[in-house]
Amino acid sequence: NAGVTQTPKFQVLKTGQSMTLQCAQDMNHNSMYWYRQDPGMGLRLIYYSASEGTTDKGEVPNGYNVSRLNKREFSLRLESAAPSQTSVYFCASSEEGLAAFWEQYFGPGTRLTVT
Amino acid sequence: RKEVEQDPGPFNVPEGATVAFNCTYSNSASQSFFWYRQDCRKEPKLLMSVYSSGNEDGRFTAQLNRASQYISLLIRDSKLSDSATYLCVGRMDSSYKLIFGSGTRLLVRP
């Protein structure tokens, strides 16, 4: 099993460009998450999807959109990139339910730089 | 004030040492806590959950003190492979959201 995979691993964008970060998991998990990690800030939740067909805002959703394409895939879109969105982006998945959602499995991350 | 605060370190200790990290949280209604480990330029991975009664997993012991609103992680007999950043994580309400601390960096030297 590959676990959680993310593409691309690295990306450089110019201000105003758009892009989609892809995430897929093969663990049959219902819940998926997108985080960003900045120095000194810890991981912050952007959006999550508790189950297929639902998405909810996290702590820092502004400037992002998400799509839960199917049970396996959860994409994150930046419509008009800004330098403040320079960060490392992690996708994660977990079993659904309050007893299990806290054990999250993370992908390797996407390092995004916006110039 | 951050909801979960950690000393960023780094803690620089020799192999075999015992080291302890603390983490404080601001929301007294916080429900559950966990420690995640993150190696340099890698993804975070769950290390262990934290229970009020304290729990142990090999060389690692986690403790929750609700009265003082802090969580601790004790590592005994440190190994070189323990060098990493340790993230204190809390579930603050009844939602599916986890709040991550910014991490404490541990360096174990030979």
Short mmCIF file of C-alpha atoms in Angstrom, two decimals:
data_model
loop_
_atom_site.label_atom_id
_atom_site.label_comp_id
_atom_site.label_asym_id
_atom_site.label_seq_id
_atom_site.Cartn_x
_atom_site.Cartn_y
_atom_site.Cartn_z
CA ASN A 1 0.00 0.00 0.00
CA ALA A 2 1.27 3.47 -0.89
CA GLY A 3 -0.68 5.12 1.93
CA VAL A 4 -1.24 8.80 1.17
CA THR A 5 0.34 10.20 -1.98
CA GLN A 6 0.62 13.83 -3.02
CA THR A 7 1.59 15.51 -6.27
CA PRO A 8 3.56 17.53 -7.04
CA LYS A 9 6.36 17.36 -4.46
CA PHE A 10 7.65 20.84 -5.31
CA GLN A 11 6.11 23.79 -7.14
CA VAL A 12 7.03 27.39 -7.83
CA LEU A 13 4.25 29.75 -8.87
CA LYS A 14 4.10 33.40 -9.76
CA THR A 15 1.64 35.62 -7.94
CA GLY A 16 -1.79 35.29 -9.52
CA GLN A 17 -1.23 31.86 -11.05
CA SER A 18 -3.51 28.97 -10.17
CA MET A 19 -2.79 25.35 -9.43
CA THR A 20 -4.30 22.20 -7.97
CA LEU A 21 -2.58 19.99 -5.43
CA GLN A 22 -3.57 16.36 -5.75
CA CYS A 23 -3.95 13.85 -2.92
CA ALA A 24 -4.95 10.21 -2.97
CA GLN A 25 -5.14 7.49 -0.31
CA ASP A 26 -5.46 3.73 -0.67
CA MET A 27 -6.40 2.88 2.93
CA ASN A 28 -10.16 3.07 2.34
CA HIS A 29 -10.41 5.97 4.78
CA ASN A 30 -13.54 8.08 4.81
CA SER A 31 -12.02 11.30 6.18
CA MET A 32 -9.41 13.46 4.47
CA TYR A 33 -7.71 16.73 5.39
CA TRP A 34 -5.53 19.49 3.97
CA TYR A 35 -3.05 21.31 6.21
CA ARG A 36 -0.38 23.91 5.70
CA GLN A 37 2.78 24.10 7.80
CA ASP A 38 4.71 27.31 8.28
CA PRO A 39 7.78 27.89 10.47
CA GLY A 40 6.78 28.62 14.06
CA MET A 41 3.09 28.17 13.30
CA GLY A 42 2.54 24.45 13.43
CA LEU A 43 0.16 22.64 11.12
CA ARG A 44 -3.06 24.52 10.42
CA LEU A 45 -6.16 22.91 8.96
CA ILE A 46 -7.32 24.42 5.67
CA TYR A 47 -10.26 22.16 4.77
CA TYR A 48 -11.43 18.71 5.65
CA SER A 49 -13.84 16.14 4.35
CA ALA A 50 -15.37 13.95 7.03
CA SER A 51 -16.80 11.61 4.41
CA GLU A 52 -17.24 11.37 0.66
CA GLY A 53 -19.51 14.14 -0.58
CA THR A 54 -18.89 16.55 2.30
CA THR A 55 -16.30 19.27 2.83
CA ASP A 56 -15.91 21.79 5.65
CA LYS A 57 -13.72 24.78 6.32
CA GLY A 58 -10.87 24.52 8.76
CA GLU A 59 -8.87 27.22 10.46
CA VAL A 60 -7.41 28.98 7.37
CA PRO A 61 -9.66 28.37 4.32
CA ASN A 62 -9.38 31.78 2.62
CA GLY A 63 -7.77 31.61 -0.80
CA TYR A 64 -8.37 27.87 -1.21
CA ASN A 65 -11.01 25.55 -2.59
CA VAL A 66 -11.28 21.79 -2.31
CA SER A 67 -12.93 18.94 -4.16
CA ARG A 68 -13.59 15.47 -2.78
CA LEU A 69 -13.54 13.76 -6.13
CA ASN A 70 -14.31 10.29 -4.75
CA LYS A 71 -13.47 8.31 -1.64
CA ARG A 72 -9.78 8.11 -2.57
CA GLU A 73 -9.03 11.61 -3.82
CA PHE A 74 -9.16 15.07 -2.23
CA SER A 75 -7.71 18.02 -4.16
CA LEU A 76 -6.78 21.52 -3.04
CA ARG A 77 -6.96 24.43 -5.47
CA LEU A 78 -5.31 27.82 -5.27
CA GLU A 79 -7.23 30.08 -7.67
CA SER A 80 -4.90 33.08 -7.51
CA ALA A 81 -1.70 32.34 -5.65
CA ALA A 82 -0.25 34.91 -3.26
CA PRO A 83 3.19 35.01 -1.58
CA SER A 84 1.44 34.41 1.77
CA GLN A 85 0.53 30.96 0.47
CA THR A 86 4.18 29.92 0.34
CA SER A 87 4.18 26.91 2.63
CA VAL A 88 4.43 23.15 2.91
CA TYR A 89 1.05 21.52 2.24
CA PHE A 90 0.17 18.17 3.76
CA CYS A 91 -2.77 15.96 2.94
CA ALA A 92 -3.93 13.43 5.52
CA SER A 93 -6.57 10.76 5.93
CA SER A 94 -8.17 8.88 8.79
CA GLU A 95 -10.94 6.52 9.68
CA GLU A 96 -14.25 8.27 10.15
CA GLY A 97 -15.69 8.80 13.58
CA LEU A 98 -14.75 10.47 16.81
CA ALA A 99 -12.95 7.38 18.06
CA ALA A 100 -10.51 7.29 15.18
CA PHE A 101 -10.21 10.58 13.36
CA TRP A 102 -7.26 11.71 15.45
CA GLU A 103 -4.97 9.02 14.06
CA GLN A 104 -4.20 10.76 10.83
CA TYR A 105 -1.90 9.42 8.12
CA PHE A 106 -0.04 12.12 6.25
CA GLY A 107 1.30 12.32 2.75
CA PRO A 108 4.89 13.43 2.07
CA GLY A 109 3.92 17.06 1.48
CA THR A 110 4.10 19.60 -1.33
CA ARG A 111 6.58 22.45 -0.98
CA LEU A 112 5.04 25.48 -2.66
CA THR A 113 6.78 28.79 -3.27
CA VAL A 114 4.88 31.79 -4.62
CA THR A 115 7.05 34.61 -5.96
CA ARG B 1 -2.33 33.25 22.61
CA LYS B 2 -1.95 29.99 20.73
CA GLU B 3 -4.32 27.21 21.75
CA VAL B 4 -1.43 24.76 22.09
CA GLU B 5 2.01 26.09 23.01
CA GLN B 6 5.34 24.31 23.07
CA ASP B 7 8.92 25.29 23.79
CA PRO B 8 10.53 25.15 20.33
CA GLY B 9 13.88 23.96 21.72
CA PRO B 10 16.12 22.56 20.47
CA PHE B 11 16.78 20.18 23.31
CA ASN B 12 20.30 18.86 22.80
CA VAL B 13 20.95 15.74 24.88
CA PRO B 14 23.49 12.89 24.89
CA GLU B 15 22.51 9.35 24.01
CA GLY B 16 21.05 7.57 27.00
CA ALA B 17 19.69 10.74 28.61
CA THR B 18 16.15 11.22 29.84
CA VAL B 19 14.39 14.24 28.36
CA ALA B 20 10.98 15.74 29.03
CA PHE B 21 8.88 18.12 26.97
CA ASN B 22 5.89 20.06 28.17
CA CYS B 23 3.03 21.52 26.22
CA THR B 24 0.34 23.88 27.55
CA TYR B 25 -3.15 24.43 26.24
CA SER B 26 -5.45 27.38 26.73
CA ASN B 27 -8.93 25.87 26.37
CA SER B 28 -9.98 24.19 29.59
CA ALA B 29 -12.74 22.38 27.69
CA SER B 30 -10.17 20.60 25.52
CA GLN B 31 -10.99 16.97 25.16
CA SER B 32 -8.14 14.82 23.92
CA PHE B 33 -4.43 15.09 23.33
CA PHE B 34 -1.78 13.32 21.30
CA TRP B 35 1.90 13.43 20.48
CA TYR B 36 3.00 13.27 16.87
CA ARG B 37 6.61 12.95 15.68
CA GLN B 38 7.97 14.70 12.61
CA ASP B 39 11.39 13.96 11.15
CA CYS B 40 13.22 16.70 9.26
CA ARG B 41 11.43 17.49 5.98
CA LYS B 42 9.06 14.54 6.45
CA GLU B 43 5.42 14.13 7.30
CA PRO B 44 4.10 13.94 10.90
CA LYS B 45 3.29 10.51 12.33
CA LEU B 46 1.25 9.63 15.40
CA LEU B 47 3.49 8.70 18.33
CA MET B 48 0.96 8.14 21.09
CA SER B 49 -2.26 9.29 22.68
CA VAL B 50 -2.26 11.00 26.07
CA TYR B 51 -4.54 9.85 28.87
CA SER B 52 -5.24 11.51 32.21
CA SER B 53 -4.03 8.40 33.98
CA GLY B 54 -0.76 8.52 32.06
CA ASN B 55 0.35 6.01 29.51
CA GLU B 56 3.58 4.37 28.55
CA ASP B 57 4.85 2.92 25.30
CA GLY B 58 8.31 1.46 25.70
CA ARG B 59 10.68 4.32 26.48
CA PHE B 60 7.97 6.94 26.04
CA THR B 61 5.59 8.15 28.76
CA ALA B 62 2.84 10.69 28.19
CA GLN B 63 0.88 12.47 30.89
CA LEU B 64 -2.03 14.90 30.99
CA ASN B 65 -2.56 17.32 33.86
CA ARG B 66 -5.98 18.90 33.38
CA ALA B 67 -5.77 21.07 36.51
CA SER B 68 -2.64 22.82 35.23
CA GLN B 69 -3.57 22.42 31.56
CA TYR B 70 -0.36 20.84 30.42
CA ILE B 71 0.72 17.70 28.64
CA SER B 72 4.11 16.09 29.00
CA LEU B 73 6.21 13.61 27.06
CA LEU B 74 9.10 11.80 28.74
CA ILE B 75 11.68 9.92 26.72
CA ARG B 76 14.01 7.61 28.62
CA ASP B 77 17.33 6.21 27.35
CA SER B 78 17.39 8.53 24.34
CA LYS B 79 18.55 7.07 21.03
CA LEU B 80 20.08 8.88 18.08
CA SER B 81 16.96 7.88 16.14
CA ASP B 82 14.78 9.88 18.56
CA SER B 83 16.11 13.10 16.99
CA ALA B 84 13.02 14.73 15.52
CA THR B 85 10.42 17.39 16.21
CA TYR B 86 7.66 16.39 18.62
CA LEU B 87 4.26 17.93 18.00
CA CYS B 88 1.73 18.33 20.79
CA VAL B 89 -1.78 17.98 19.36
CA GLY B 90 -5.17 18.61 20.88
CA ARG B 91 -8.77 18.12 20.03
CA MET B 92 -10.42 21.22 21.40
CA ASP B 93 -14.09 20.62 20.80
CA SER B 94 -16.49 18.02 19.51
CA SER B 95 -15.45 18.56 15.90
CA TYR B 96 -13.00 16.65 13.76
CA LYS B 97 -10.42 19.38 14.02
CA LEU B 98 -6.99 18.83 15.54
CA ILE B 99 -4.91 21.76 16.80
CA PHE B 100 -1.18 21.26 16.36
CA GLY B 101 1.50 22.93 18.44
CA SER B 102 4.49 24.29 16.55
CA GLY B 103 6.71 21.51 17.85
CA THR B 104 9.71 20.91 20.10
CA ARG B 105 12.92 19.92 18.37
CA LEU B 106 15.06 17.18 19.95
CA LEU B 107 18.66 16.51 19.00
CA VAL B 108 20.29 13.40 20.48
CA ARG B 109 24.07 13.44 20.13
CA PRO B 110 26.46 10.44 20.31
#
